[in-house]
PDB file of C-alpha atoms in Angstrom:
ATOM      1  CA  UNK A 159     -20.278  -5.094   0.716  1.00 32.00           C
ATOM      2  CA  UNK A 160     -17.427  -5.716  -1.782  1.00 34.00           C
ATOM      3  CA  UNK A 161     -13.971  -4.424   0.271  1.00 35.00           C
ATOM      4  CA  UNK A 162     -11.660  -1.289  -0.147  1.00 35.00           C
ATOM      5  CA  UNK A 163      -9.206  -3.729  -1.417  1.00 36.00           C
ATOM      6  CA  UNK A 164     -11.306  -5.504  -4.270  1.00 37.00           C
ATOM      7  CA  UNK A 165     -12.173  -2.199  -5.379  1.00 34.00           C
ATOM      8  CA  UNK A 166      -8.694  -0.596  -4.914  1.00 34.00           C
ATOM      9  CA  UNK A 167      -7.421  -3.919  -7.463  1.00 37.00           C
ATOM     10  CA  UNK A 168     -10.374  -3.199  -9.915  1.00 39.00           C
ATOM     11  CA  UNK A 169      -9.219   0.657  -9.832  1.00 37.00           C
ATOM     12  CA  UNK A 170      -5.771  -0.186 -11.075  1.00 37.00           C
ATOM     13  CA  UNK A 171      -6.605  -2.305 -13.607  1.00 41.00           C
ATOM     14  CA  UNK A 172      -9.064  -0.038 -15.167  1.00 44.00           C
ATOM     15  CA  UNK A 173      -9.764   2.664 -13.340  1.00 41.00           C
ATOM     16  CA  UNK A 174     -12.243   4.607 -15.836  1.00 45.00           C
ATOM     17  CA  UNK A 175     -14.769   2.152 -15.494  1.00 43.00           C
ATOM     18  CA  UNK A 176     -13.700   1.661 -11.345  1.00 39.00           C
ATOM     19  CA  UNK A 177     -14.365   5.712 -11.694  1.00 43.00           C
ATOM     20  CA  UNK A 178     -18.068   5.475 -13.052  1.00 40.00           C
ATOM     21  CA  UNK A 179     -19.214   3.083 -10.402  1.00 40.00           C
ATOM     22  CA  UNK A 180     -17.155   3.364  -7.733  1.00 38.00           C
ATOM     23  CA  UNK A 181     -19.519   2.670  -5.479  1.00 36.00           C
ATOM     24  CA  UNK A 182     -20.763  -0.963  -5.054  1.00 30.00           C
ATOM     25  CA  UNK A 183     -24.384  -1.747  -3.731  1.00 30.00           C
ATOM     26  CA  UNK A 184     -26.428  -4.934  -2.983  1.00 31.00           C
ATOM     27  CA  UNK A 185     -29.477  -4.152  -5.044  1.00 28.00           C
ATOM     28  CA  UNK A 186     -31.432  -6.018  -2.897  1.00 34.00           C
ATOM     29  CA  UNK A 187     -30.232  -5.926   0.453  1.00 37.00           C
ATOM     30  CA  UNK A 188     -27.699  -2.586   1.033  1.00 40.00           C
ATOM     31  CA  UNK A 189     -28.749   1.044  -0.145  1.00 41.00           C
ATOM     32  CA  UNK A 190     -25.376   2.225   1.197  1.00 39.00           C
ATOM     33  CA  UNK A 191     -22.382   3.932  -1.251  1.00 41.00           C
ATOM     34  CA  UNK A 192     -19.694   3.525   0.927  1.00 44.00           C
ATOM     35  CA  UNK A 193     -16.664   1.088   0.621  1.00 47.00           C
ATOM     36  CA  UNK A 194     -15.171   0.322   3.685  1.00 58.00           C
ATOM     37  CA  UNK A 195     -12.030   2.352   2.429  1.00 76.00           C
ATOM     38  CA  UNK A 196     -12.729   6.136   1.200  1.00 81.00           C
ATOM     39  CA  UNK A 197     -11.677   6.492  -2.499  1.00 78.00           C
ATOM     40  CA  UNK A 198      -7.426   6.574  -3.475  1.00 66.00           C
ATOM     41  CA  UNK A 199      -5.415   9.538  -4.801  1.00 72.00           C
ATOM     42  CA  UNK A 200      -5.149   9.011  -8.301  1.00 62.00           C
ATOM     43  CA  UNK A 201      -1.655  10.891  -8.872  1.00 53.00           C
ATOM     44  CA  UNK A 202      -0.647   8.483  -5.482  1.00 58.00           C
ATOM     45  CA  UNK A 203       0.048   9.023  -2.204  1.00 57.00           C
ATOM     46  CA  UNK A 204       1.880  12.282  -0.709  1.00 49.00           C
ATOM     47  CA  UNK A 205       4.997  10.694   0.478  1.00 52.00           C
ATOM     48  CA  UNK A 206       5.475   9.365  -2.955  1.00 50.00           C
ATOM     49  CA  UNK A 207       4.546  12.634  -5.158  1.00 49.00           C
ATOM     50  CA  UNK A 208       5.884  14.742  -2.880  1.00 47.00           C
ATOM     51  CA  UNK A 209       9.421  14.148  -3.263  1.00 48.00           C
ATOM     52  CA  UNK A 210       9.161  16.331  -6.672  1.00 51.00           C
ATOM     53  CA  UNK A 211       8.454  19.847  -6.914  1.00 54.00           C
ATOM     54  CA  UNK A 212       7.766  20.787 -10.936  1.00 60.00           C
ATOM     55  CA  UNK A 213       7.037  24.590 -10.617  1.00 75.00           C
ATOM     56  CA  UNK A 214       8.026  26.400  -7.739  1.00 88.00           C
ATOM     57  CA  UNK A 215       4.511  27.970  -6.029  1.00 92.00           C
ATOM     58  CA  UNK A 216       6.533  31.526  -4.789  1.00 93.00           C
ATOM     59  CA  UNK A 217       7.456  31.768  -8.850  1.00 94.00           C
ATOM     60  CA  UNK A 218       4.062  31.118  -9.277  1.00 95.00           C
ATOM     61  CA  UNK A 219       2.860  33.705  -6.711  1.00 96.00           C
ATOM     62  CA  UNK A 220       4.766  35.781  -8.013  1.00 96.00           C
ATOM     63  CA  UNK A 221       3.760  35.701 -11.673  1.00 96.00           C
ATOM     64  CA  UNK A 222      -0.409  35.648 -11.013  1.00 97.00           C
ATOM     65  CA  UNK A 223      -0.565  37.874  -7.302  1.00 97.00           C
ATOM     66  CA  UNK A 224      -4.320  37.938  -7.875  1.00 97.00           C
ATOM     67  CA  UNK A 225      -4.514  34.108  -7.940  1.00 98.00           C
ATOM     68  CA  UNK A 226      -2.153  32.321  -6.196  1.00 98.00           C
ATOM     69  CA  UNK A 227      -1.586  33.239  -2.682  1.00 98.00           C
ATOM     70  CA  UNK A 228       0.484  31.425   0.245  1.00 98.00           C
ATOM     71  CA  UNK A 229       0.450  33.457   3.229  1.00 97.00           C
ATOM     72  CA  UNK A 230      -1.803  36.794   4.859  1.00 97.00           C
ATOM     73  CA  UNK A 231      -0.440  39.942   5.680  1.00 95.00           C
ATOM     74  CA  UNK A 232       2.623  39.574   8.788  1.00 94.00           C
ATOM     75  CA  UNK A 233       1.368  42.233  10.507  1.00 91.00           C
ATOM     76  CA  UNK A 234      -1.631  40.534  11.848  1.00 88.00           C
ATOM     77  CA  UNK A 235      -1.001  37.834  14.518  1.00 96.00           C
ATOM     78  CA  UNK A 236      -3.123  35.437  13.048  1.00 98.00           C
ATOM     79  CA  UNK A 237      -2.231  32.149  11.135  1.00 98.00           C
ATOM     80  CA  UNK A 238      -4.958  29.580   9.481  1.00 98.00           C
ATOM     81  CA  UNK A 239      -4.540  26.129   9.344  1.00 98.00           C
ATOM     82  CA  UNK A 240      -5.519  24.087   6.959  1.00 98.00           C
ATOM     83  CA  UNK A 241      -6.236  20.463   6.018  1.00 98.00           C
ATOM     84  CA  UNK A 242      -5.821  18.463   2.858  1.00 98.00           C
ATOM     85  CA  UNK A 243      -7.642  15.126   1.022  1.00 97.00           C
ATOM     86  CA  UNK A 244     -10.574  14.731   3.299  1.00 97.00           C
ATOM     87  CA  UNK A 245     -13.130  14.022   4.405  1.00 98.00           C
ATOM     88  CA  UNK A 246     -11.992  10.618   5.323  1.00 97.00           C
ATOM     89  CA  UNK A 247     -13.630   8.666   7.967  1.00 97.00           C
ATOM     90  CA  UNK A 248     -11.442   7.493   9.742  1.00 97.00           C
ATOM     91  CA  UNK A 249      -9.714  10.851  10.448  1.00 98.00           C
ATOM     92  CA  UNK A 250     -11.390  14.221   9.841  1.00 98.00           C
ATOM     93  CA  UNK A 251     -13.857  13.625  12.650  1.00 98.00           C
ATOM     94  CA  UNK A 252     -11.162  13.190  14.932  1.00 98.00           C
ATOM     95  CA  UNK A 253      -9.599  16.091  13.551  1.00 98.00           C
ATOM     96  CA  UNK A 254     -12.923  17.896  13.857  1.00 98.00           C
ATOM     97  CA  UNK A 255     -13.060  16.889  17.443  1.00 98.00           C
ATOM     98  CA  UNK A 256      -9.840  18.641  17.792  1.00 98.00           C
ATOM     99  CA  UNK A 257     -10.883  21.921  16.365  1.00 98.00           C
ATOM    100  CA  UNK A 258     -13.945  22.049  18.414  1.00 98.00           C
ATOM    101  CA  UNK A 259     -11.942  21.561  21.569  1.00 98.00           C
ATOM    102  CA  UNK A 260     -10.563  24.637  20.965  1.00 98.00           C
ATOM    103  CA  UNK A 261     -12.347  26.245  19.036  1.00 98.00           C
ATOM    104  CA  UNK A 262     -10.184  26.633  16.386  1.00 98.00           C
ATOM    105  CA  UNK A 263     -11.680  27.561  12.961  1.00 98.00           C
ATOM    106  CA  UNK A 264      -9.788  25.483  10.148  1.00 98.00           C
ATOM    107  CA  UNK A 265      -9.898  25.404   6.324  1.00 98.00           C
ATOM    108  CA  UNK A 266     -10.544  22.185   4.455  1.00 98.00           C
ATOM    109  CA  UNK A 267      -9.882  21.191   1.014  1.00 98.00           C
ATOM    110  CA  UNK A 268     -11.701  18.029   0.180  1.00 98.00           C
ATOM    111  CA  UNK A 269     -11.607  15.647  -2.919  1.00 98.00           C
ATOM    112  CA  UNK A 270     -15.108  15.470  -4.867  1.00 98.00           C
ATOM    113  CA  UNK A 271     -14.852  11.430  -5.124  1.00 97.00           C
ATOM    114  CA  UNK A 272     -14.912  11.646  -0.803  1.00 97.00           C
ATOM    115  CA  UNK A 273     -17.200  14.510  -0.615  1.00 98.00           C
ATOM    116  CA  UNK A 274     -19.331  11.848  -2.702  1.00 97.00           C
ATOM    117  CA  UNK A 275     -19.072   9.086  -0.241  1.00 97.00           C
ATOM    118  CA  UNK A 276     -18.971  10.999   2.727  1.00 97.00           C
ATOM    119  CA  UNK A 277     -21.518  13.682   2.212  1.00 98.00           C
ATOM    120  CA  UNK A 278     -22.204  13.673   5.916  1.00 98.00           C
ATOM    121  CA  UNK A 279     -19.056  14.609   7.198  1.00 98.00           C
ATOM    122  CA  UNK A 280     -18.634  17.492   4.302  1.00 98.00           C
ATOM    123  CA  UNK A 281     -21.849  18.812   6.126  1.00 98.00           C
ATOM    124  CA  UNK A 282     -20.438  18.340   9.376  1.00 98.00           C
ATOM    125  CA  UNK A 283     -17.275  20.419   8.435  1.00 98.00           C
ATOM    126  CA  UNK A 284     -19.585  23.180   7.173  1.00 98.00           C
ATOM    127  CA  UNK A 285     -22.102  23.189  10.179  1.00 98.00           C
ATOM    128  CA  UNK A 286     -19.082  23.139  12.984  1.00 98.00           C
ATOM    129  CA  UNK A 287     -17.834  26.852  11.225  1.00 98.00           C
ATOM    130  CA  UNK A 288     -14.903  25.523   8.834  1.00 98.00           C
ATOM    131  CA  UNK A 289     -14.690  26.501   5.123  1.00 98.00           C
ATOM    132  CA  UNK A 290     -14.760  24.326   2.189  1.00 98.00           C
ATOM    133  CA  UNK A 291     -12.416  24.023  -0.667  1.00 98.00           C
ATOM    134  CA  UNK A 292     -12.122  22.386  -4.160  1.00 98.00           C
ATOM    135  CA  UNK A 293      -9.261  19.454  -3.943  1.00 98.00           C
ATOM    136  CA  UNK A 294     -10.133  17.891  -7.457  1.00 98.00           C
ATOM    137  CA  UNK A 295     -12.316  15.148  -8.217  1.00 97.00           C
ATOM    138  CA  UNK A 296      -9.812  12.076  -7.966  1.00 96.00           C
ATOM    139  CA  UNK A 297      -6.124  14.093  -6.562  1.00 96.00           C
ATOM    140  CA  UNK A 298      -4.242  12.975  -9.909  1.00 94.00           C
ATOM    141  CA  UNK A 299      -0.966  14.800 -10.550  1.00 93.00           C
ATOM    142  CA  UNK A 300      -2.540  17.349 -12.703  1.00 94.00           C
ATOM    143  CA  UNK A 301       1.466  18.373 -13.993  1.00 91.00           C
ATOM    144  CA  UNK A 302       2.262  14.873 -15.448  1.00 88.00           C
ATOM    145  CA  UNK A 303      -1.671  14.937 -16.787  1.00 85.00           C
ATOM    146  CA  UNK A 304      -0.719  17.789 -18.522  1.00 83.00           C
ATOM    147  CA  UNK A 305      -4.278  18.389 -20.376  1.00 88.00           C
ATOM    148  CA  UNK A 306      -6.235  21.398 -19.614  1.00 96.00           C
ATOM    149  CA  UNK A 307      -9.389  19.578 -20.161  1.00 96.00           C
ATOM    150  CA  UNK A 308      -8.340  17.310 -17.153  1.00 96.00           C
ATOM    151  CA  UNK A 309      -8.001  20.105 -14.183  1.00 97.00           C
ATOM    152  CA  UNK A 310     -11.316  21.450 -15.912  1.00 97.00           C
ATOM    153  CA  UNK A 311     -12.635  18.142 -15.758  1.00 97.00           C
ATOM    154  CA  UNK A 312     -11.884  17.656 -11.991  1.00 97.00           C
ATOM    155  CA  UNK A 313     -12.610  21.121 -10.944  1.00 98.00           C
ATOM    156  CA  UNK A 314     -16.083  21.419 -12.181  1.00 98.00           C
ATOM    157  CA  UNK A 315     -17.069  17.561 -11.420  1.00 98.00           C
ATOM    158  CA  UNK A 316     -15.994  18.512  -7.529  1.00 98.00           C
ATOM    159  CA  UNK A 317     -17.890  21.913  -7.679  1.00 98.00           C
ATOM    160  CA  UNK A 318     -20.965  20.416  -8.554  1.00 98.00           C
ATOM    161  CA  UNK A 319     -20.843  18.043  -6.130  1.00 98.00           C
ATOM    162  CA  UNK A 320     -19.751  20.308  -3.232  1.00 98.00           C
ATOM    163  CA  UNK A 321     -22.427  23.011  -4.290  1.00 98.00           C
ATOM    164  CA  UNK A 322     -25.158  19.830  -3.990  1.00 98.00           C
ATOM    165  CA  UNK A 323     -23.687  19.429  -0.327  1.00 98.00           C
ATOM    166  CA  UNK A 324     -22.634  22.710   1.226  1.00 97.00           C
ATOM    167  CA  UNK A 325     -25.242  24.993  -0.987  1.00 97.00           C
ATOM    168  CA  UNK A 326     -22.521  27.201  -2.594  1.00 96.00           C
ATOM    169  CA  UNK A 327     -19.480  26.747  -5.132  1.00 97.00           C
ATOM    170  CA  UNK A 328     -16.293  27.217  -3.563  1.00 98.00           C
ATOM    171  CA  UNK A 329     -13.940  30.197  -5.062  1.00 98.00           C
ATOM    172  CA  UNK A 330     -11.334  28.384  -3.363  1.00 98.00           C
ATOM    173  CA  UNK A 331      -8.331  25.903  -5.052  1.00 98.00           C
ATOM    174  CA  UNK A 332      -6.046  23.612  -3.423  1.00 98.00           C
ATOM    175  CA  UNK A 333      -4.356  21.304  -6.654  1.00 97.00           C
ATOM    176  CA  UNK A 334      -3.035  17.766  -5.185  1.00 95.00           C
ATOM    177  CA  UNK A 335       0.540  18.077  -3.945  1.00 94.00           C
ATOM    178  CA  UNK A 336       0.384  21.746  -4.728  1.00 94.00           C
ATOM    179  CA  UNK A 337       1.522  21.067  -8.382  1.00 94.00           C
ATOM    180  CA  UNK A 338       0.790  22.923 -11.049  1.00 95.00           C
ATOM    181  CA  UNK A 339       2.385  25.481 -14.337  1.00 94.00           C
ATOM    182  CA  UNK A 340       1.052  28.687 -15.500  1.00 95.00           C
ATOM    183  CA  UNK A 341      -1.363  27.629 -17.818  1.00 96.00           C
ATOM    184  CA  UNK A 342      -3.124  25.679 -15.133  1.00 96.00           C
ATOM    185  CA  UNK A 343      -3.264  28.435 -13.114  1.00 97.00           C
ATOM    186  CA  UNK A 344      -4.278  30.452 -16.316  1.00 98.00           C
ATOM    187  CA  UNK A 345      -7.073  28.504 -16.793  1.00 98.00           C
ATOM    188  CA  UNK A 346      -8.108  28.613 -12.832  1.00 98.00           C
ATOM    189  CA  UNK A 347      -8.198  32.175 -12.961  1.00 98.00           C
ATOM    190  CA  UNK A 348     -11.017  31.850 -15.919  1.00 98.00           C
ATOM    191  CA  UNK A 349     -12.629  29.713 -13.682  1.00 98.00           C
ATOM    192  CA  UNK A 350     -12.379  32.254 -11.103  1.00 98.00           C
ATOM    193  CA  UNK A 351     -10.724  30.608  -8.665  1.00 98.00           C
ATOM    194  CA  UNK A 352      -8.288  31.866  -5.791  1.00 98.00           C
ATOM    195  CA  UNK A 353      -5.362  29.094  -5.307  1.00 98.00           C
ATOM    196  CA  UNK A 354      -4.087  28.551  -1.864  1.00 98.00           C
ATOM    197  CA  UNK A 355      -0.714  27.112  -1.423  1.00 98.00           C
ATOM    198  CA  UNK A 356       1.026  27.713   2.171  1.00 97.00           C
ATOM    199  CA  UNK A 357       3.894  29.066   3.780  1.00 97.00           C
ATOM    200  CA  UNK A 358       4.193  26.202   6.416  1.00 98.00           C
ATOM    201  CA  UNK A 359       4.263  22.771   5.321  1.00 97.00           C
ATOM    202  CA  UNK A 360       3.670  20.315   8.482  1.00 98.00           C
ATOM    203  CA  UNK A 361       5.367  17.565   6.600  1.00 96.00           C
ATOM    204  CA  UNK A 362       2.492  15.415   8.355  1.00 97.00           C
ATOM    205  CA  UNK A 363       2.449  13.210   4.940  1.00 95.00           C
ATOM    206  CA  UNK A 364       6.096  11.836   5.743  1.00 95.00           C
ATOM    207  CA  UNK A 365       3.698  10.512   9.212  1.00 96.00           C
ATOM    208  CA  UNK A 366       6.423  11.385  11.593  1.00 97.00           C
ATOM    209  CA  UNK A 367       6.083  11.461  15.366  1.00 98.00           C
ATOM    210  CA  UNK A 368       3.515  13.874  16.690  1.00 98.00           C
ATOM    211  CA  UNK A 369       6.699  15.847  18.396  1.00 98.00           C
ATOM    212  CA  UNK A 370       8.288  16.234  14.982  1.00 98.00           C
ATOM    213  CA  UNK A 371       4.776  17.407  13.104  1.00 98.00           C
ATOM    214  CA  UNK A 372       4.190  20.207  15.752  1.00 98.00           C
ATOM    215  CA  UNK A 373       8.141  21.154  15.598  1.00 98.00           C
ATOM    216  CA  UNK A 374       7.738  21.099  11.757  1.00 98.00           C
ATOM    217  CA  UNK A 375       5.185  23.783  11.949  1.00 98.00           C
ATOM    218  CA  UNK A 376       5.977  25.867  15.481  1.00 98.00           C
ATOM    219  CA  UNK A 377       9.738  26.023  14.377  1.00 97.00           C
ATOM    220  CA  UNK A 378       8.319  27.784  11.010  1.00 97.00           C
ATOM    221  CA  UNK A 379       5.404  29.372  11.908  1.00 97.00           C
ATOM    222  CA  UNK A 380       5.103  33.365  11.650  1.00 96.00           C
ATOM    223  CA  UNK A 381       1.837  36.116  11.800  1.00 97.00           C
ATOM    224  CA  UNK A 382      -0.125  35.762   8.123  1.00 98.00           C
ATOM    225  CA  UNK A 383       1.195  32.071   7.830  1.00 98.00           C
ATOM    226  CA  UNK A 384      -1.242  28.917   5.979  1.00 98.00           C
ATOM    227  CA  UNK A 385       0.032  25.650   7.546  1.00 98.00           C
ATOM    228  CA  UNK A 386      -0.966  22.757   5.407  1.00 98.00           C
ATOM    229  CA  UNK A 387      -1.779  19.352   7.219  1.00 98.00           C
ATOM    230  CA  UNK A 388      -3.758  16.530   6.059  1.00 98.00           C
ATOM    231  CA  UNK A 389      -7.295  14.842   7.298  1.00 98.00           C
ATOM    232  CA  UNK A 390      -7.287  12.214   4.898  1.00 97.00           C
ATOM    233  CA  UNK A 391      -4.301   9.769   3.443  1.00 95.00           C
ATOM    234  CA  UNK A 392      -4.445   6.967   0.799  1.00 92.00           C
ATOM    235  CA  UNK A 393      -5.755   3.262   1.889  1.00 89.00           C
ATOM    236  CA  UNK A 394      -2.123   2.391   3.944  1.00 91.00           C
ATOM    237  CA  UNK A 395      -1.572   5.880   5.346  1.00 95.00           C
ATOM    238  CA  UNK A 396      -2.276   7.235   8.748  1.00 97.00           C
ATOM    239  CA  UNK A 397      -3.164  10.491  10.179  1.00 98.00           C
ATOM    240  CA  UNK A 398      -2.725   9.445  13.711  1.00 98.00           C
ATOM    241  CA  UNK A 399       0.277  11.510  14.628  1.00 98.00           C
ATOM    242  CA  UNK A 400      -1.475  14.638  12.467  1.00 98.00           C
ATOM    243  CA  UNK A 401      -4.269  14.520  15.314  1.00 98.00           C
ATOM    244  CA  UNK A 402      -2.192  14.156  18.196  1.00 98.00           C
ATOM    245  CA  UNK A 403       0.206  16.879  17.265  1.00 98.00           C
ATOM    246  CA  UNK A 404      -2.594  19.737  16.781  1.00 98.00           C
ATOM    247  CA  UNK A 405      -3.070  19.039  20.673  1.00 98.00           C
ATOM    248  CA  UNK A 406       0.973  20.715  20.619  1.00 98.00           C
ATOM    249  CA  UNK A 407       0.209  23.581  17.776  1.00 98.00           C
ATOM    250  CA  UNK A 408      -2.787  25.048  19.214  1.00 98.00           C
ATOM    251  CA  UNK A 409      -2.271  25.676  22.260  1.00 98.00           C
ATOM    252  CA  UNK A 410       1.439  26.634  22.057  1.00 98.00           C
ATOM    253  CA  UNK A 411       0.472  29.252  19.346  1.00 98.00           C
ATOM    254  CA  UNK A 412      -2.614  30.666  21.452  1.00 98.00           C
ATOM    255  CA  UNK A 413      -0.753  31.294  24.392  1.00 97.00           C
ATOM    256  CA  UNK A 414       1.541  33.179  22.212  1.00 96.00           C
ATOM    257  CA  UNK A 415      -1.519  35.023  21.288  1.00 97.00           C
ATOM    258  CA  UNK A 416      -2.169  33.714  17.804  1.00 97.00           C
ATOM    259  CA  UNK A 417      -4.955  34.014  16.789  1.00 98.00           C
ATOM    260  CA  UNK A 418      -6.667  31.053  14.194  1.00 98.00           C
ATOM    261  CA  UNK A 419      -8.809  32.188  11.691  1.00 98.00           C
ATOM    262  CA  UNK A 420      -9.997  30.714   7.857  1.00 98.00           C
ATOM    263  CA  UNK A 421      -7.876  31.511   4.585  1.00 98.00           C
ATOM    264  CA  UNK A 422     -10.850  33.660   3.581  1.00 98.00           C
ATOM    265  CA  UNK A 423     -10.892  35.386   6.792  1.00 98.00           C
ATOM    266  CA  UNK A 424      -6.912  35.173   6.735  1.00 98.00           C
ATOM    267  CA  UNK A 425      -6.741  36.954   3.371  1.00 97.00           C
ATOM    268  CA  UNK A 426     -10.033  38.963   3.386  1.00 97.00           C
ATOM    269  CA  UNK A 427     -11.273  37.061   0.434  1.00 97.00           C
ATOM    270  CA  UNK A 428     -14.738  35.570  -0.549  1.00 97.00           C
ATOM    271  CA  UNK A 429     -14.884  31.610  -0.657  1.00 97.00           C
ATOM    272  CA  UNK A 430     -18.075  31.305  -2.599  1.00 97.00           C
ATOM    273  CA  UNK A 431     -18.814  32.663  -6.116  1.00 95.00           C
TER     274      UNK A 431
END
């Protein structure tokens, strides 16, 4: 089977044509999809993209309340947590594992390019109680695209594939890095699509100590709140310290009597259309 890396060099040097056959196979010999490595964030990884913020999300919130939301109501001691970029196998499951140790009901918003290559896991998250959300296609940076026709583009290409997976199309929107302007959330709202920011950010992308994850979130965390953490990470990153550290949120928020529920549950909002 041809090697993340091969394909990762093919990618950048033309990456439209990487994007149509992303997949290698052995025509004789291998009926398997999978690379070694799950597919790369087009827009680049988190700790890179991150560093910029082009539209602030509470403006946004603010300007399209039936569309963009970040947190639930505060007077309800619950909180959802959610998880970014998956499924990625070498991490989800692991984070899956987590989940079902406590039973902890999570939120997952998954790229269409890894839903495609990992099909099993996407029906794993679904089976074990979580919900499913639309991530994009690829995770470009959908402000410095800039075109319409490329969010629509990425949108519908991951809704198909999730509907062939999970049997439903997800109402719910997560864009890559949380970027976007108001006529991509314009256009969102046509598609009829809720968009989920959050109101805690783990900063689990910067991959700090599992200590320093869990004091990112438990320092911040309040009744209503979305805490965004990540399953999956580009070919060099690691979600190691993600993992360890929900072992230090969960239970220090249960035995405060927090309660963890899904966005949809969260926010008393469908998730399919």
């Amino acid at each position: 089977m041809v090697s993340g890396e091969h394909v990762f060099a093919e990618y950048l040097s033309n990456p439209d044509d990487v994007k149509e056959e992303w997949w290698w196979k052995d025509k004789e010999n291998d009926d398997s999809r999978e690379t070694d490595q799950p597919p790369p964030l087009e827009g680049g990884g988190e700790m890179s993209e991150r560093q910029q913020l082009p539209v602030s999300n509470i403006l946004l919130q603010q300007q399209y309340p039936e569309t963009v939301v970040l947190q639930g109501a505060t007077g309800d001691n619950r909180v959802a947590l959610t998880f970014d970029d998956g499924p990625d196998p070498r991490f989800t499951e692991q984070v899956l594992d987590v989940l079902n140790e406590y039973d902890v009901p999570a939120t997952f918003f998954v790229m269409g390019a890894r839903a495609d290559a990992y099909p099993a896991i996407v029906t794993r998250i679904q089976e074990e109680g979580h919900i499913i959300g639309n991530h994009t296609y690829w995770h470009p940076n959908l402000v410095e695209e800039g075109e319409i026709s490329t969010l629509e583009r990425e949108v519908t290409q991951t809704e198909d594939k999730l509907a062939d997976i999970i049997g439903y199309r997800t109402k719910l929107f997560r864009a890559p890095y949380g970027f976007l302007y108001n006529e991509l959330v314009e256009k969102l709202a046509e598609m009829e699509y809720t968009v989920v920011g959050w109101s805690v950010d783990s900063l689990d992308w910067r991959e700090g100590p599992p200590e320093e994850i869990a004091y990112n979130v438990l320092s911040n965390v309040q009744p209503g709140a979305i805490i965004l953490m990540h399953d999956g990470a580009e070919w060099e990153g690691d979600r190691t310290n993600t993992i360890e550290s929900l072992h230090q949120i969960i239970p220090a928020l249960q035995a405060q009597g927090i309660e963890f529920v899904t966005v949809p549950n969260l926010l008393n909002i469908p998730y399919q259309k």
